[in-house]
Amino acid sequence: MTTYNINEFFETIQGEGQYTGTASIFIRLQGCPVGCSWCDTKHTWPINEGVGIQLKDVLAKTDETEEWAAANAEELLSFIKNEGYRAKHVVITGGEPAMYDLNPLCNVLHENGYSTQIETSGTFEIKVPEKTWVTVSPKINMAGGYKVLESCMARANEIKHPIARQKHVEELEELIAVAPISDDALIYLQPISQKTSATKLAIETCKDKNWRLSVQVHKYIGIS
């Protein structure tokens, strides 16, 4: 039975991409070797065996820590129901969620009336059902040395690309040229750290290319 290492578990509003504004349950998985320099969840990178905790203790955490709890799909579903969460959309993020086979978890959630979404760097094979919404935030030339996979780009329902400078836009264009996306995939540009210059560049590029802007609404309104 597949188990998942859970670093965080919470209900909030999705603040990015196509599902912006949607009430969502976030499941943040532990483990990521990609090495993005601007990552705001670096505490999810290592999987240290000595910091395992109980699933109920994940909710009790008050700081960002490397502690994680192991749980399978049925246990996670039971946990969602017991907590009384009202949202019916589940976002599986990380860390790098595609390091795990997410089919068991997503299938159980679908069978119980939930929709699912994953947020991935595109550097690991994506193992999800067809119904799962796949957000690929392609991590190009990161410290970990992982390449963005063509299969991930082809599977993406949306591309969400963080940018700060023109070179980041060009990197995305170059990637799409060699790893095409589907005709109906959406492309979002997301300004890194909400900087004024990055936001202006994203807006102008979106107008020029008929792409979309993702502004991390949760940060503007001050929620997790």
Short mmCIF file of C-alpha atoms in Angstrom, two decimals:
data_model
loop_
_atom_site.label_atom_id
_atom_site.label_comp_id
_atom_site.label_asym_id
_atom_site.label_seq_id
_atom_site.Cartn_x
_atom_site.Cartn_y
_atom_site.Cartn_z
CA MET A 1 0.00 0.00 0.00
CA THR A 2 1.37 3.38 -1.02
CA THR A 3 2.17 5.71 1.86
CA TYR A 4 2.80 9.43 1.65
CA ASN A 5 5.03 11.60 3.84
CA ILE A 6 2.90 14.57 4.92
CA ASN A 7 4.55 17.82 6.02
CA GLU A 8 1.46 20.06 6.09
CA PHE A 9 -2.30 19.59 5.89
CA PHE A 10 -4.69 22.55 5.87
CA GLU A 11 -7.84 24.07 4.38
CA THR A 12 -7.61 27.43 2.64
CA ILE A 13 -8.26 29.23 -0.65
CA GLN A 14 -6.22 28.34 -3.71
CA GLY A 15 -4.36 31.52 -4.64
CA GLU A 16 -2.72 30.58 -7.93
CA GLY A 17 -3.54 29.56 -11.48
CA GLN A 18 -6.85 28.34 -12.89
CA TYR A 19 -8.33 27.43 -9.51
CA THR A 20 -7.67 30.83 -7.88
CA GLY A 21 -10.38 31.54 -5.35
CA THR A 22 -11.40 27.91 -4.91
CA ALA A 23 -11.81 26.55 -1.38
CA SER A 24 -9.15 23.85 -1.17
CA ILE A 25 -7.55 21.29 1.09
CA PHE A 26 -3.78 21.37 0.72
CA ILE A 27 -1.70 18.25 1.30
CA ARG A 28 1.99 19.15 1.29
CA LEU A 29 4.29 16.16 0.79
CA GLN A 30 7.82 15.87 2.11
CA GLY A 31 10.80 15.46 -0.19
CA CYS A 32 12.27 17.42 -3.09
CA PRO A 33 15.73 17.28 -4.71
CA VAL A 34 15.13 19.92 -7.41
CA GLY A 35 16.82 22.79 -5.54
CA CYS A 36 14.96 25.97 -6.58
CA SER A 37 16.83 28.95 -5.16
CA TRP A 38 13.65 30.99 -4.46
CA CYS A 39 11.68 28.08 -2.93
CA ASP A 40 9.59 29.19 0.05
CA THR A 41 9.16 25.65 1.40
CA LYS A 42 12.76 24.48 1.73
CA HIS A 43 11.79 22.72 4.94
CA THR A 44 10.07 20.12 2.75
CA TRP A 45 13.23 19.11 0.89
CA PRO A 46 14.82 16.42 3.10
CA ILE A 47 13.22 13.17 4.18
CA ASN A 48 14.92 12.46 7.49
CA GLU A 49 13.79 9.25 9.16
CA GLY A 50 14.38 10.64 12.64
CA VAL A 51 11.69 13.33 12.44
CA GLY A 52 8.57 11.25 11.74
CA ILE A 53 5.48 12.25 13.73
CA GLN A 54 1.82 11.24 13.98
CA LEU A 55 -0.64 12.62 11.42
CA LYS A 56 -2.62 14.44 14.10
CA ASP A 57 0.59 16.22 15.14
CA VAL A 58 1.01 17.68 11.66
CA LEU A 59 -1.93 19.97 12.37
CA ALA A 60 -0.42 20.99 15.69
CA LYS A 61 2.79 22.33 14.14
CA THR A 62 3.21 26.07 14.64
CA ASP A 63 6.47 26.43 12.69
CA GLU A 64 7.75 25.25 9.33
CA THR A 65 9.74 22.13 10.17
CA GLU A 66 11.12 19.04 8.45
CA GLU A 67 8.79 16.82 10.52
CA TRP A 68 6.45 14.61 8.53
CA ALA A 69 3.84 11.92 9.11
CA ALA A 70 3.36 8.80 6.99
CA ALA A 71 -0.18 7.97 5.87
CA ASN A 72 -1.94 6.04 3.12
CA ALA A 73 -4.87 7.19 1.01
CA GLU A 74 -7.60 5.79 3.26
CA GLU A 75 -6.01 7.33 6.34
CA LEU A 76 -5.83 10.72 4.64
CA LEU A 77 -9.46 10.51 3.57
CA SER A 78 -10.51 9.62 7.11
CA PHE A 79 -8.44 12.52 8.42
CA ILE A 80 -10.15 14.98 6.05
CA LYS A 81 -13.58 13.81 7.14
CA ASN A 82 -12.74 13.83 10.84
CA GLU A 83 -11.42 17.38 10.66
CA GLY A 84 -14.69 18.54 9.17
CA TYR A 85 -13.11 20.23 6.19
CA ARG A 86 -15.76 21.61 3.85
CA ALA A 87 -13.69 22.13 0.69
CA LYS A 88 -14.12 19.57 -2.08
CA HIS A 89 -10.97 20.42 -4.02
CA VAL A 90 -7.69 18.84 -2.90
CA VAL A 91 -4.32 20.28 -3.94
CA ILE A 92 -1.35 17.94 -3.60
CA THR A 93 1.88 19.88 -3.50
CA GLY A 94 5.30 19.71 -1.89
CA GLY A 95 8.09 19.27 -1.88
CA GLU A 96 7.78 17.42 -5.15
CA PRO A 97 4.56 15.37 -5.16
CA ALA A 98 5.42 13.54 -8.39
CA MET A 99 8.09 11.62 -6.47
CA TYR A 100 5.11 9.55 -5.29
CA ASP A 101 2.58 7.42 -7.14
CA LEU A 102 -0.48 9.60 -6.58
CA ASN A 103 -2.99 7.30 -8.27
CA PRO A 104 -4.15 5.58 -5.04
CA LEU A 105 -4.69 8.89 -3.23
CA CYS A 106 -6.39 10.67 -6.12
CA ASN A 107 -8.63 7.71 -6.91
CA VAL A 108 -9.86 7.46 -3.31
CA LEU A 109 -10.56 11.18 -3.26
CA HIS A 110 -12.44 11.06 -6.57
CA GLU A 111 -14.54 8.15 -5.35
CA ASN A 112 -15.58 10.26 -2.38
CA GLY A 113 -16.62 13.39 -4.24
CA TYR A 114 -13.39 15.40 -4.28
CA SER A 115 -11.60 16.94 -7.25
CA THR A 116 -7.80 16.81 -7.26
CA GLN A 117 -4.93 18.95 -8.46
CA ILE A 118 -1.17 18.48 -8.25
CA GLU A 119 1.53 21.12 -8.44
CA THR A 120 4.78 19.71 -9.80
CA SER A 121 8.12 20.88 -11.16
CA GLY A 122 7.79 18.57 -14.15
CA THR A 123 11.02 16.75 -13.34
CA PHE A 124 9.48 13.42 -12.25
CA GLU A 125 7.06 11.17 -14.12
CA ILE A 126 3.50 12.19 -13.25
CA LYS A 127 1.41 9.32 -11.90
CA VAL A 128 -2.16 10.53 -11.52
CA PRO A 129 -5.60 9.67 -12.96
CA GLU A 130 -6.83 11.44 -16.06
CA LYS A 131 -9.33 13.45 -13.98
CA THR A 132 -6.58 15.09 -11.90
CA TRP A 133 -5.75 18.67 -12.85
CA VAL A 134 -1.99 18.91 -13.41
CA THR A 135 -0.18 22.17 -12.80
CA VAL A 136 3.39 22.06 -14.07
CA SER A 137 5.65 24.82 -12.82
CA PRO A 138 8.68 23.86 -14.93
CA LYS A 139 11.90 24.20 -12.99
CA ILE A 140 14.57 24.90 -15.58
CA ASN A 141 18.32 24.72 -14.83
CA MET A 142 17.91 24.32 -11.07
CA ALA A 143 20.68 23.31 -8.67
CA GLY A 144 19.54 19.71 -8.44
CA GLY A 145 20.30 19.14 -12.12
CA TYR A 146 16.94 17.59 -12.99
CA LYS A 147 15.53 18.08 -16.49
CA VAL A 148 11.92 19.00 -17.19
CA LEU A 149 10.34 15.94 -18.84
CA GLU A 150 8.54 16.15 -22.17
CA SER A 151 5.87 13.80 -20.82
CA CYS A 152 5.13 16.21 -17.97
CA MET A 153 4.76 19.17 -20.29
CA ALA A 154 2.44 17.17 -22.54
CA ARG A 155 0.28 16.12 -19.56
CA ALA A 156 -0.03 19.62 -18.09
CA ASN A 157 -3.47 21.20 -17.89
CA GLU A 158 -1.74 24.44 -17.01
CA ILE A 159 1.80 25.78 -17.02
CA LYS A 160 2.54 28.13 -14.13
CA HIS A 161 5.92 29.74 -14.63
CA PRO A 162 7.59 31.99 -12.02
CA ILE A 163 9.47 34.88 -13.61
CA ALA A 164 11.61 37.80 -12.50
CA ARG A 165 13.53 38.67 -15.65
CA GLN A 166 13.16 38.40 -19.43
CA LYS A 167 15.45 35.37 -19.49
CA HIS A 168 12.83 33.40 -17.55
CA VAL A 169 10.26 34.12 -20.26
CA GLU A 170 12.75 33.04 -22.93
CA GLU A 171 13.54 29.84 -21.03
CA LEU A 172 9.84 28.92 -21.04
CA GLU A 173 9.54 29.63 -24.76
CA GLU A 174 12.59 27.48 -25.46
CA LEU A 175 11.22 24.67 -23.32
CA ILE A 176 7.83 24.65 -25.03
CA ALA A 177 9.59 24.54 -28.41
CA VAL A 178 11.24 21.21 -27.54
CA ALA A 179 8.59 19.88 -25.13
CA PRO A 180 5.22 20.95 -26.56
CA ILE A 181 2.13 21.35 -24.42
CA SER A 182 -1.43 20.38 -25.38
CA ASP A 183 -3.48 22.82 -27.42
CA ASP A 184 -5.86 23.50 -24.54
CA ALA A 185 -3.21 23.89 -21.83
CA LEU A 186 -3.23 27.27 -20.08
CA ILE A 187 -0.06 29.29 -19.55
CA TYR A 188 0.30 31.45 -16.45
CA LEU A 189 3.17 33.75 -15.57
CA GLN A 190 3.72 34.33 -11.86
CA PRO A 191 5.94 37.19 -10.67
CA ILE A 192 8.59 35.93 -8.24
CA SER A 193 8.22 37.50 -4.78
CA GLN A 194 5.55 39.88 -6.14
CA LYS A 195 8.27 42.33 -7.15
CA THR A 196 7.10 45.39 -9.10
CA SER A 197 9.48 44.82 -12.02
CA ALA A 198 8.57 41.14 -12.25
CA THR A 199 4.85 41.94 -12.12
CA LYS A 200 5.19 44.54 -14.88
CA LEU A 201 7.12 42.10 -17.05
CA ALA A 202 4.53 39.37 -16.49
CA ILE A 203 1.64 41.70 -17.36
CA GLU A 204 3.28 42.94 -20.57
CA THR A 205 4.25 39.43 -21.64
CA CYS A 206 0.75 38.10 -20.97
CA LYS A 207 -0.74 40.86 -23.10
CA ASP A 208 1.78 40.22 -25.86
CA LYS A 209 1.33 36.44 -25.95
CA ASN A 210 -2.27 36.13 -24.77
CA TRP A 211 -1.13 34.19 -21.69
CA ARG A 212 -2.52 34.59 -18.17
CA LEU A 213 -1.31 36.22 -14.97
CA SER A 214 -1.10 34.41 -11.62
CA VAL A 215 -0.58 36.83 -8.75
CA GLN A 216 -0.55 34.61 -5.63
CA VAL A 217 -3.78 36.03 -4.24
CA HIS A 218 -3.26 34.29 -0.88
CA LYS A 219 -0.19 36.45 -0.24
CA TYR A 220 -2.02 39.66 -1.05
CA ILE A 221 -4.85 38.88 1.36
CA GLY A 222 -2.56 37.45 4.02
CA ILE A 223 -3.62 33.80 4.31
CA SER A 224 -1.68 30.51 4.07
#
